[in-house]
Amino acid sequence: MLERELKLHVPGPSREPLANALRHMGASDQRLRARYFDTQDRDLARAGIALRLRLEGEQWVQTLKAPGPDELSRIELNHPRSSPELDLTLYKDSAVEPILAGQQHALKMRYETDVNRLTLVQETSQGVVELACDRGVVRSGNLVFEIWELELELVSGHTDAVFTLGRHWLQQYGLILDLRSKAERGDQLARSITMPAPRRAGKVRLQETMTVKQAYAQCLGECVSQIIRNATSLAGVDTSEADSHAKFEYAQYLRVGMRRLRSCLKFYGKWEKVNKLLNDQRLRDYFSFLGEVRDQDVLRFHIAPQLAKAGMPDLPVPAAVPVAPSTPSDTNSTRQTARQTEDHAGADTPPTQAQATPLSAYTASAGPAQLAGDVAFQLYLLDLLETLLSLGDQKAPRKADKRALGDVLGKRLKKWLKQICKRGIHFEHLTIDAQHDLRKKLKRLRYCVELSSSVLPDSKLVTLRPLLRQMQHTMGDLNDLYNAEAAYLALAATDASAFKAVTWVRERQCQIKSKIEADFKLLTQDILGEEPKET
């Protein structure tokens, strides 16, 4: 059967109020103890499979979970057992049989869970949802993660029911969206990893037989997963001991996920309706805020040390530029969300409600972690996830293009490449704004080449990736130097020695601009097979 479930982490202050609200609504309590099995080489985990034996009251149940069509869905197979012994013959002739073949004696317990579960079934006009509040631990040897989460599983009806109730409980108690299963967290502990690494860009495996809509959904899912998983870590789930550098990396890759999302939407906007996501003001506001934070960190950790190494005077790092006073929590979308939760939450409304913080209240030094756990931001992530899942719920796509998927995507990428090169070969003569615009377009091209690489028939486009990555970093360095110039010029109004830093920064700008123009000419010759046209 297909299990579709939304998981929300419960922060400390909300735990007892949430549990008490569920008990007041008639939730039943049950202890669940489970043992999870895998090989020493993690063959099951690497295939996305979780295999467990769980004691439910007096009954042992053997459960296998495998990847479903989206982040919230899992294929779940349950078999009652008379004793805590695995029986892999239960999966004979199933899709997972090849993975499990010959593993009976290689499997061993890798981690275990011990939780108390409060369970409540809620009915809405959209469907029936089971709420399960789990409190306990996942353990591997001496390593432990605390479990405090609210799971919302669709019993019957439409997935809208899960998201409607999810918004309600998230808004009431300031919950944090978490895509990770207990098995994923347990496998992490079994590898002696006590804090999740930043979620970097993942591989997208498209197939030539896919329609453009299916490819779009696949690529969008990868971007959304990167955004949400980094936001979860940045908000402090399993990362309470993270230092400032770790938090910087979570924030950095959260912003990269947003940039990849915007690139994906621009790319597929030729064929699909993407305006709702692309024009969402919240995406723009959050992306801009994280960019301002990054710029300040670059000044502190990258530019200032280079200045010191070059013998510049000891200068204070310029202050961050204030954030524009926009308030995502006051957008029409969020107000509509509030109305939806009021309409569908039911009569038994919990007694407290978490408050969203205006974006303008955050500072560059402390804002990213606070922002990640904010109610308005978490509601945005929930909206993003629901939009993604709605793509899979749609019926037959429009008439498919007769050409192979790789040819369709490759044609658009080549068009972008030619447009970029046409301007890039004159890079040193462009205005700063034009250079910045070209940098954004090159980033977009790089990310979309990576998202499409599994089906691109043109090997030159695939081999283009390392050069695009290098050029993106070089152009990023130039942009950082432009920001540094503006910051140190402002500082020079009160400290004349800052002019020395400005001079050094401008010299570096000239060197880098020459390198970038040369790279564009190389790109034009080697990839497009054209000679750059001088003007």
Coordinates of C-alpha atoms in Angstrom, one line a residue:
M1 CA 0.0 0.0 0.0
L2 CA 1.0 3.6 -0.5
E3 CA 1.5 5.7 2.7
R4 CA 1.4 9.4 2.4
E5 CA 2.5 11.3 5.5
L6 CA 3.6 14.7 6.6
K7 CA 6.1 15.0 9.4
L8 CA 6.5 18.0 11.7
H9 CA 9.1 18.4 14.4
V10 CA 7.8 19.8 17.7
P11 CA 10.1 22.4 19.4
G12 CA 10.6 22.2 23.2
P13 CA 8.1 24.9 24.4
S14 CA 5.3 23.5 22.3
R15 CA 5.6 19.8 23.4
E16 CA 3.5 19.6 26.5
P17 CA 0.7 22.0 25.2
L18 CA 0.5 20.0 21.9
A19 CA 0.3 16.6 23.7
N20 CA -2.3 17.9 26.2
A21 CA -4.4 19.3 23.3
L22 CA -4.4 15.8 21.6
R23 CA -5.3 14.1 24.9
H24 CA -8.1 16.6 25.4
M25 CA -9.4 15.7 21.9
G26 CA -9.5 12.0 22.8
A27 CA -6.1 10.7 21.6
S28 CA -5.1 7.2 22.7
D29 CA -1.6 6.4 23.9
Q30 CA 0.6 3.4 22.9
R31 CA 4.2 2.4 23.3
L32 CA 6.0 1.3 20.1
R33 CA 9.5 -0.4 20.1
A34 CA 11.1 -1.1 16.8
R35 CA 14.3 -2.7 15.5
Y36 CA 15.7 -1.7 12.1
F37 CA 17.8 -4.0 10.0
D38 CA 20.4 -3.5 7.3
T39 CA 23.7 -4.9 6.0
Q40 CA 27.0 -3.6 7.2
D41 CA 27.4 -1.8 3.8
R42 CA 23.9 -0.2 4.1
D43 CA 22.6 -1.9 1.0
L44 CA 19.0 -1.2 2.0
A45 CA 19.5 2.4 3.1
R46 CA 21.3 3.2 -0.2
A47 CA 18.3 1.8 -2.0
G48 CA 16.0 4.0 0.1
I49 CA 14.5 0.9 1.9
A50 CA 13.8 0.6 5.6
L51 CA 13.1 -2.9 7.2
R52 CA 12.0 -3.2 10.7
L53 CA 10.3 -5.4 13.4
R54 CA 8.1 -3.4 15.7
L55 CA 6.3 -4.5 18.9
E56 CA 2.8 -3.0 18.8
G57 CA 1.2 -3.8 22.1
E58 CA 1.6 -7.6 22.2
Q59 CA 2.0 -8.1 18.5
W60 CA 5.2 -8.0 16.4
V61 CA 4.8 -6.5 12.9
Q62 CA 7.4 -6.8 10.1
T63 CA 7.4 -3.7 7.9
L64 CA 9.2 -2.8 4.8
K65 CA 9.1 0.8 3.4
A66 CA 10.4 1.7 0.0
P67 CA 10.5 5.1 -1.9
G68 CA 7.2 6.4 -3.3
P69 CA 6.5 8.9 -6.1
D70 CA 7.3 12.0 -4.0
E71 CA 8.8 13.2 -0.7
L72 CA 5.7 12.4 1.4
S73 CA 4.9 9.0 -0.1
R74 CA 6.3 5.6 0.8
I75 CA 5.4 2.1 -0.3
E76 CA 4.6 0.2 2.9
L77 CA 4.3 -3.6 3.3
N78 CA 3.1 -4.9 6.8
H79 CA 3.1 -8.5 8.0
P80 CA 2.1 -9.7 11.5
R81 CA 4.8 -12.0 13.0
S82 CA 4.5 -14.4 15.9
S83 CA 8.1 -13.6 17.0
P84 CA 10.8 -11.0 16.4
E85 CA 12.3 -12.9 13.5
L86 CA 12.7 -11.5 10.0
D87 CA 11.2 -13.5 7.1
L88 CA 12.4 -12.3 3.7
T89 CA 10.3 -14.9 1.9
L90 CA 7.4 -12.6 2.5
Y91 CA 8.7 -10.4 -0.4
K92 CA 8.9 -13.2 -3.0
D93 CA 7.9 -12.0 -6.5
S94 CA 7.7 -8.4 -5.3
A95 CA 9.6 -5.4 -6.7
V96 CA 12.0 -5.4 -3.7
E97 CA 12.9 -9.2 -4.0
P98 CA 16.1 -8.6 -6.1
I99 CA 17.4 -6.1 -3.5
L100 CA 16.8 -8.5 -0.6
A101 CA 18.0 -11.7 -2.4
G102 CA 20.7 -13.5 -0.4
Q103 CA 20.6 -10.9 2.4
Q104 CA 18.9 -13.0 5.1
H105 CA 22.1 -13.8 7.0
A106 CA 23.8 -10.5 6.2
L107 CA 21.1 -8.4 7.9
K108 CA 21.7 -7.2 11.4
M109 CA 20.0 -4.6 13.7
R110 CA 21.6 -1.2 13.0
Y111 CA 19.4 1.0 15.2
E112 CA 16.2 1.0 17.2
T113 CA 13.4 3.3 18.3
D114 CA 11.4 3.5 21.5
V115 CA 8.5 5.9 21.4
N116 CA 5.2 6.6 23.1
R117 CA 2.6 7.5 20.4
L118 CA -0.5 9.6 20.9
T119 CA -3.0 8.8 18.1
L120 CA -6.0 10.7 17.0
V121 CA -8.2 10.5 13.8
Q122 CA -9.5 13.7 12.4
E123 CA -12.1 14.1 9.7
T124 CA -12.3 17.1 7.4
S125 CA -14.4 18.0 4.4
Q126 CA -11.4 16.9 2.2
G127 CA -10.5 13.6 3.9
V128 CA -9.7 11.6 7.0
V129 CA -6.2 12.1 8.6
E130 CA -4.5 10.1 11.4
L131 CA -2.5 12.3 13.7
A132 CA 0.4 10.6 15.6
C133 CA 2.5 12.4 18.1
D134 CA 5.7 10.4 18.8
R135 CA 7.8 11.1 21.9
G136 CA 10.9 9.0 22.4
V137 CA 14.3 8.2 21.0
V138 CA 16.1 6.6 18.0
R139 CA 19.3 4.9 19.2
S140 CA 22.4 3.2 17.7
G141 CA 24.8 2.0 20.3
N142 CA 25.5 5.0 22.6
L143 CA 24.3 7.6 20.2
V144 CA 20.8 9.0 20.5
F145 CA 18.5 11.4 18.8
E146 CA 15.4 12.6 20.6
I147 CA 12.1 12.1 18.8
W148 CA 9.4 14.7 19.2
E149 CA 7.3 14.9 16.1
L150 CA 3.7 15.1 14.8
E151 CA 2.9 12.8 11.9
L152 CA -0.2 13.4 9.7
E153 CA -1.1 10.4 7.6
L154 CA -3.8 10.4 5.0
V155 CA -6.3 7.6 5.7
S156 CA -8.8 8.4 3.0
G157 CA -9.8 11.3 0.8
H158 CA -7.5 14.0 -0.9
T159 CA -4.0 15.1 0.2
D160 CA -5.4 18.6 0.8
A161 CA -6.7 17.3 4.1
V162 CA -3.2 16.6 5.3
F163 CA -2.0 20.0 4.3
T164 CA -5.0 21.8 5.8
L165 CA -4.5 20.2 9.2
G166 CA -0.7 20.5 8.9
R167 CA -1.1 24.3 8.5
H168 CA -3.4 24.4 11.5
W169 CA -1.1 22.5 13.9
L170 CA 2.1 24.2 12.5
Q171 CA 0.6 27.6 13.0
Q172 CA -0.7 26.9 16.5
Y173 CA 2.5 25.5 17.8
G174 CA 5.4 26.7 15.7
L175 CA 6.2 23.3 14.3
I176 CA 9.1 22.6 11.9
L177 CA 8.7 20.7 8.6
D178 CA 11.0 17.7 8.5
L179 CA 11.2 15.4 5.4
R180 CA 13.5 12.8 7.2
S181 CA 12.1 9.5 8.4
K182 CA 13.1 7.8 11.7
A183 CA 15.0 5.3 9.5
E184 CA 17.0 8.1 7.9
R185 CA 17.9 9.6 11.3
G186 CA 18.7 6.1 12.6
D187 CA 20.9 5.3 9.7
Q188 CA 22.8 8.5 10.3
L189 CA 23.5 7.5 13.9
A190 CA 24.5 4.0 12.8
R191 CA 27.3 5.7 10.8
S192 CA 28.3 7.7 13.9
I193 CA 27.1 11.0 12.3
T194 CA 25.6 13.1 15.1
M195 CA 24.7 16.2 13.0
P196 CA 23.3 16.2 9.4
A197 CA 25.6 17.6 6.7
P198 CA 24.3 20.5 4.6
R199 CA 22.1 19.2 1.8
R200 CA 23.9 19.8 -1.4
A201 CA 22.5 19.6 -4.9
G202 CA 21.4 16.1 -5.7
K203 CA 21.5 14.1 -8.9
V204 CA 18.3 14.2 -11.0
R205 CA 17.7 11.0 -13.0
L206 CA 15.4 11.9 -15.9
Q207 CA 14.4 9.4 -18.5
E208 CA 13.9 9.9 -22.3
T209 CA 10.4 8.5 -22.0
M210 CA 9.3 11.2 -19.6
T211 CA 7.1 14.1 -20.7
V212 CA 8.3 17.6 -20.0
K213 CA 5.7 17.9 -17.2
Q214 CA 7.1 14.8 -15.5
A215 CA 10.7 16.1 -15.9
Y216 CA 9.6 19.4 -14.4
A217 CA 8.1 17.6 -11.4
Q218 CA 11.3 15.6 -10.9
C219 CA 13.5 18.7 -11.0
L220 CA 11.2 20.7 -8.9
G221 CA 11.2 18.0 -6.3
E222 CA 15.0 18.0 -6.1
C223 CA 15.1 21.7 -5.5
V224 CA 12.3 21.7 -2.9
S225 CA 14.0 18.8 -1.0
Q226 CA 17.3 20.8 -0.8
I227 CA 15.5 23.9 0.5
I228 CA 13.4 22.1 3.1
R229 CA 16.2 19.8 4.4
N230 CA 18.6 22.7 4.9
A231 CA 15.9 24.8 6.5
T232 CA 15.2 21.9 9.0
S233 CA 18.8 21.8 10.0
L234 CA 19.1 25.6 10.2
A235 CA 16.1 25.7 12.5
G236 CA 18.0 23.5 15.0
V237 CA 16.5 20.0 14.5
D238 CA 19.3 17.6 15.5
T239 CA 21.8 20.5 15.1
S240 CA 21.7 22.2 18.6
E241 CA 25.5 21.9 18.8
A242 CA 26.1 23.5 15.3
D243 CA 28.7 26.3 15.4
S244 CA 28.5 29.5 13.4
H245 CA 30.3 28.0 10.4
A246 CA 27.8 25.1 10.2
K247 CA 24.9 27.4 10.4
F248 CA 26.5 29.5 7.6
E249 CA 26.7 26.4 5.4
Y250 CA 23.0 25.5 6.1
A251 CA 22.0 29.0 5.2
Q252 CA 24.2 29.0 2.1
Y253 CA 22.8 25.8 0.7
L254 CA 19.3 26.8 1.6
R255 CA 19.9 29.9 -0.6
V256 CA 21.5 27.7 -3.3
G257 CA 18.3 25.6 -3.2
M258 CA 16.2 28.7 -3.8
R259 CA 18.4 29.8 -6.7
R260 CA 18.1 26.3 -8.2
L261 CA 14.3 26.5 -7.7
R262 CA 14.1 29.9 -9.5
S263 CA 16.3 28.5 -12.3
C264 CA 14.1 25.4 -12.7
L265 CA 11.0 27.6 -12.9
K266 CA 12.5 29.9 -15.5
F267 CA 13.6 26.9 -17.6
Y268 CA 10.4 25.0 -17.5
G269 CA 8.3 28.2 -17.8
K270 CA 8.4 27.8 -21.6
W271 CA 6.2 24.7 -21.3
E272 CA 4.5 24.7 -17.9
K273 CA 2.6 27.2 -15.7
V274 CA 5.1 28.3 -13.1
N275 CA 4.0 31.9 -12.3
K276 CA 2.4 31.0 -9.0
L277 CA 5.7 29.8 -7.6
L278 CA 8.1 32.1 -9.6
N279 CA 6.2 35.3 -8.7
D280 CA 5.6 34.5 -5.1
Q281 CA 6.9 37.6 -3.2
R282 CA 7.9 35.4 -0.3
L283 CA 10.5 33.5 -2.4
R284 CA 12.0 36.8 -3.5
D285 CA 12.0 38.3 0.0
Y286 CA 13.6 35.2 1.6
F287 CA 16.1 34.8 -1.2
S288 CA 17.2 38.5 -1.0
F289 CA 17.5 38.4 2.8
L290 CA 19.7 35.3 2.7
G291 CA 21.8 37.0 0.0
E292 CA 22.4 40.0 2.2
V293 CA 23.5 37.7 5.0
R294 CA 25.9 35.9 2.7
D295 CA 27.3 39.2 1.5
Q296 CA 28.1 40.3 5.1
D297 CA 29.7 36.9 5.8
V298 CA 31.9 37.2 2.7
L299 CA 33.1 40.6 3.8
R300 CA 34.0 39.2 7.3
F301 CA 35.4 35.8 6.4
H302 CA 36.8 36.2 2.9
I303 CA 37.5 39.8 1.9
A304 CA 38.8 41.1 5.2
P305 CA 41.4 38.3 5.6
Q306 CA 42.6 39.0 2.1
L307 CA 43.0 42.7 2.9
A308 CA 45.0 41.8 6.0
K309 CA 47.2 39.4 4.1
A310 CA 47.9 42.2 1.5
G311 CA 49.1 44.5 4.3
M312 CA 46.1 46.7 4.4
P313 CA 45.3 48.7 7.6
D314 CA 43.2 46.9 10.3
L315 CA 39.7 48.0 9.3
P316 CA 36.4 47.2 10.9
V317 CA 34.1 45.1 8.8
P318 CA 31.4 47.3 7.3
A319 CA 27.9 46.8 8.7
A320 CA 25.3 44.8 6.8
V321 CA 22.9 46.7 4.6
P322 CA 19.5 46.9 6.4
V323 CA 16.8 44.5 5.1
A324 CA 13.9 46.0 3.3
P325 CA 10.9 46.2 5.6
S326 CA 8.8 43.5 3.9
T327 CA 6.6 41.2 5.9
P328 CA 5.9 37.8 4.2
S329 CA 3.5 36.9 7.0
D330 CA 1.2 39.7 5.8
T331 CA 1.0 38.5 2.2
N332 CA -2.3 37.6 0.7
S333 CA -1.1 33.9 0.5
T334 CA -0.5 33.8 4.2
R335 CA -3.7 35.5 5.1
Q336 CA -5.5 33.0 2.9
T337 CA -3.7 30.2 4.8
A338 CA -4.9 31.6 8.1
R339 CA -8.5 31.6 6.8
Q340 CA -8.2 28.0 5.6
T341 CA -6.9 26.7 8.9
E342 CA -9.8 28.5 10.7
D343 CA -12.3 27.0 8.3
H344 CA -11.0 23.4 8.6
A345 CA -9.3 23.0 12.0
G346 CA -12.5 22.0 13.8
A347 CA -14.0 23.1 17.1
D348 CA -11.2 21.8 19.3
T349 CA -8.7 24.5 18.6
P350 CA -5.6 24.3 20.8
P351 CA -5.3 27.2 23.2
T352 CA -2.1 28.8 22.0
Q353 CA -0.9 30.2 18.6
A354 CA 2.7 30.7 17.5
Q355 CA 3.3 34.2 16.0
A356 CA 5.1 34.9 12.7
T357 CA 7.9 37.5 12.9
P358 CA 8.2 40.3 10.2
L359 CA 11.2 39.7 8.0
S360 CA 12.4 43.2 8.8
A361 CA 12.9 42.2 12.4
Y362 CA 15.8 39.9 11.7
T363 CA 19.4 40.9 11.6
A364 CA 22.1 39.6 9.2
S365 CA 24.1 38.2 12.1
A366 CA 21.4 36.2 13.8
G367 CA 18.6 36.1 11.3
P368 CA 18.9 32.9 9.2
A369 CA 18.5 30.4 12.0
Q370 CA 15.6 32.4 13.5
L371 CA 14.0 32.8 10.1
A372 CA 14.2 29.0 9.4
G373 CA 12.1 28.3 12.4
D374 CA 9.6 31.1 11.9
V375 CA 6.0 30.3 11.4
A376 CA 5.6 32.4 8.2
F377 CA 8.7 30.7 6.6
Q378 CA 7.5 27.2 7.6
L379 CA 4.1 27.9 6.1
Y380 CA 5.8 29.0 2.9
L381 CA 7.7 25.7 2.8
L382 CA 4.5 23.8 3.3
D383 CA 2.9 25.7 0.4
L384 CA 5.9 24.9 -1.7
L385 CA 5.6 21.2 -0.9
E386 CA 1.9 21.1 -1.5
T387 CA 2.4 22.7 -5.0
L388 CA 5.0 20.1 -5.8
L389 CA 2.7 17.2 -4.8
S390 CA -0.2 18.6 -6.8
L391 CA 1.8 18.0 -10.0
G392 CA 1.8 14.3 -9.3
D393 CA -1.9 14.3 -8.5
Q394 CA -2.9 15.8 -11.9
K395 CA -4.3 13.6 -14.6
A396 CA -2.9 12.9 -18.0
P397 CA -0.5 15.7 -19.2
R398 CA -1.0 17.7 -22.3
K399 CA 0.0 16.1 -25.6
A400 CA 3.6 15.2 -25.3
D401 CA 6.3 16.5 -27.7
K402 CA 7.2 13.9 -30.3
R403 CA 10.9 14.6 -29.8
A404 CA 13.0 12.9 -27.2
L405 CA 13.1 14.7 -23.9
G406 CA 16.8 15.4 -24.1
D407 CA 16.4 17.0 -27.5
V408 CA 13.6 19.3 -26.2
L409 CA 15.6 20.4 -23.1
G410 CA 18.9 20.6 -25.0
K411 CA 17.5 23.0 -27.6
R412 CA 16.5 25.5 -24.9
L413 CA 19.9 25.2 -23.1
K414 CA 21.8 25.9 -26.3
K415 CA 19.7 28.9 -27.0
W416 CA 20.5 30.2 -23.5
L417 CA 24.2 29.4 -24.0
K418 CA 24.4 31.4 -27.2
Q419 CA 22.7 34.4 -25.7
I420 CA 25.1 34.4 -22.7
C421 CA 28.2 34.1 -24.9
K422 CA 27.1 36.8 -27.2
R423 CA 27.2 39.3 -24.3
G424 CA 30.0 37.6 -22.3
I425 CA 32.8 38.0 -25.0
H426 CA 32.5 41.8 -24.3
F427 CA 32.3 41.3 -20.5
E428 CA 34.9 44.0 -19.6
H429 CA 32.9 46.7 -21.4
L430 CA 29.6 45.9 -19.8
T431 CA 28.1 48.0 -17.0
I432 CA 28.2 46.5 -13.5
D433 CA 24.4 45.9 -13.7
A434 CA 24.8 44.1 -17.0
Q435 CA 27.6 42.0 -15.6
H436 CA 25.5 41.1 -12.6
D437 CA 22.6 40.2 -14.9
L438 CA 24.9 38.0 -17.0
R439 CA 26.2 36.3 -13.9
K440 CA 22.6 35.3 -12.9
K441 CA 21.9 34.0 -16.3
L442 CA 25.1 31.9 -16.2
K443 CA 24.1 30.5 -12.9
R444 CA 20.7 29.6 -14.3
L445 CA 22.3 27.9 -17.2
R446 CA 24.6 25.9 -15.0
Y447 CA 21.9 24.6 -12.7
C448 CA 19.6 23.7 -15.6
V449 CA 22.4 21.8 -17.4
E450 CA 22.9 19.8 -14.2
L451 CA 19.2 19.2 -13.7
S452 CA 19.0 18.0 -17.4
S453 CA 22.3 16.2 -17.8
S454 CA 21.0 12.6 -17.5
V455 CA 19.1 12.9 -20.8
L456 CA 21.2 15.5 -22.8
P457 CA 22.3 13.9 -26.1
D458 CA 24.9 16.6 -26.7
S459 CA 28.1 15.6 -24.9
K460 CA 29.4 19.2 -25.2
L461 CA 26.6 20.5 -23.0
V462 CA 27.4 17.8 -20.4
T463 CA 31.1 18.5 -20.4
L464 CA 30.3 22.2 -20.1
R465 CA 29.4 21.8 -16.4
P466 CA 33.0 22.2 -14.9
L467 CA 33.7 25.3 -16.9
L468 CA 30.3 26.8 -16.0
R469 CA 31.0 26.0 -12.3
Q470 CA 34.4 27.7 -12.5
M471 CA 33.0 30.8 -14.3
Q472 CA 30.2 31.1 -11.8
H473 CA 32.7 31.1 -8.9
T474 CA 34.9 33.7 -10.7
M475 CA 31.9 35.9 -11.4
G476 CA 30.8 35.5 -7.8
D477 CA 34.2 36.7 -6.6
L478 CA 33.8 39.8 -8.8
N479 CA 30.4 40.5 -7.4
D480 CA 31.8 40.1 -3.9
L481 CA 34.5 42.7 -4.8
Y482 CA 31.9 45.1 -6.1
N483 CA 30.0 44.8 -2.8
A484 CA 33.2 45.2 -0.9
E485 CA 34.0 48.4 -2.8
A486 CA 30.7 49.9 -1.9
A487 CA 31.0 48.9 1.7
Y488 CA 34.6 50.3 2.1
L489 CA 33.8 53.5 0.2
A490 CA 31.0 54.1 2.8
L491 CA 33.5 53.3 5.6
A492 CA 36.0 55.8 4.0
A493 CA 33.6 58.7 4.9
T494 CA 34.8 58.3 8.5
D495 CA 38.1 56.4 8.1
A496 CA 40.4 57.7 5.3
S497 CA 42.6 54.6 5.5
A498 CA 39.7 52.6 4.0
F499 CA 40.6 54.1 0.6
K500 CA 43.6 51.8 0.5
A501 CA 41.2 48.9 0.7
V502 CA 39.1 50.4 -2.1
T503 CA 42.2 50.7 -4.3
W504 CA 43.2 47.0 -3.7
V505 CA 39.6 45.9 -4.4
R506 CA 39.5 47.7 -7.7
E507 CA 42.8 46.2 -8.8
R508 CA 41.4 42.8 -8.1
Q509 CA 38.3 43.6 -10.1
C510 CA 40.3 44.4 -13.2
Q511 CA 42.2 41.2 -13.0
I512 CA 39.0 39.1 -12.6
K513 CA 37.1 40.9 -15.4
S514 CA 39.9 40.1 -17.8
K515 CA 39.8 36.4 -16.8
I516 CA 36.0 36.2 -17.2
E517 CA 36.0 37.7 -20.7
A518 CA 38.7 35.2 -21.7
D519 CA 36.6 32.3 -20.3
F520 CA 33.6 33.5 -22.4
K521 CA 35.7 33.5 -25.5
L522 CA 36.9 30.0 -24.7
L523 CA 33.3 28.9 -24.2
T524 CA 32.3 30.4 -27.5
Q525 CA 35.1 28.7 -29.4
D526 CA 35.3 25.2 -27.7
I527 CA 31.6 24.6 -27.0
L528 CA 29.7 26.5 -29.7
G529 CA 32.5 26.1 -32.3
E530 CA 32.2 29.8 -33.2
E531 CA 34.9 32.5 -33.4
P532 CA 34.2 35.5 -31.0
K533 CA 33.1 38.6 -33.0
E534 CA 35.0 41.6 -31.9
T535 CA 33.2 45.0 -31.9

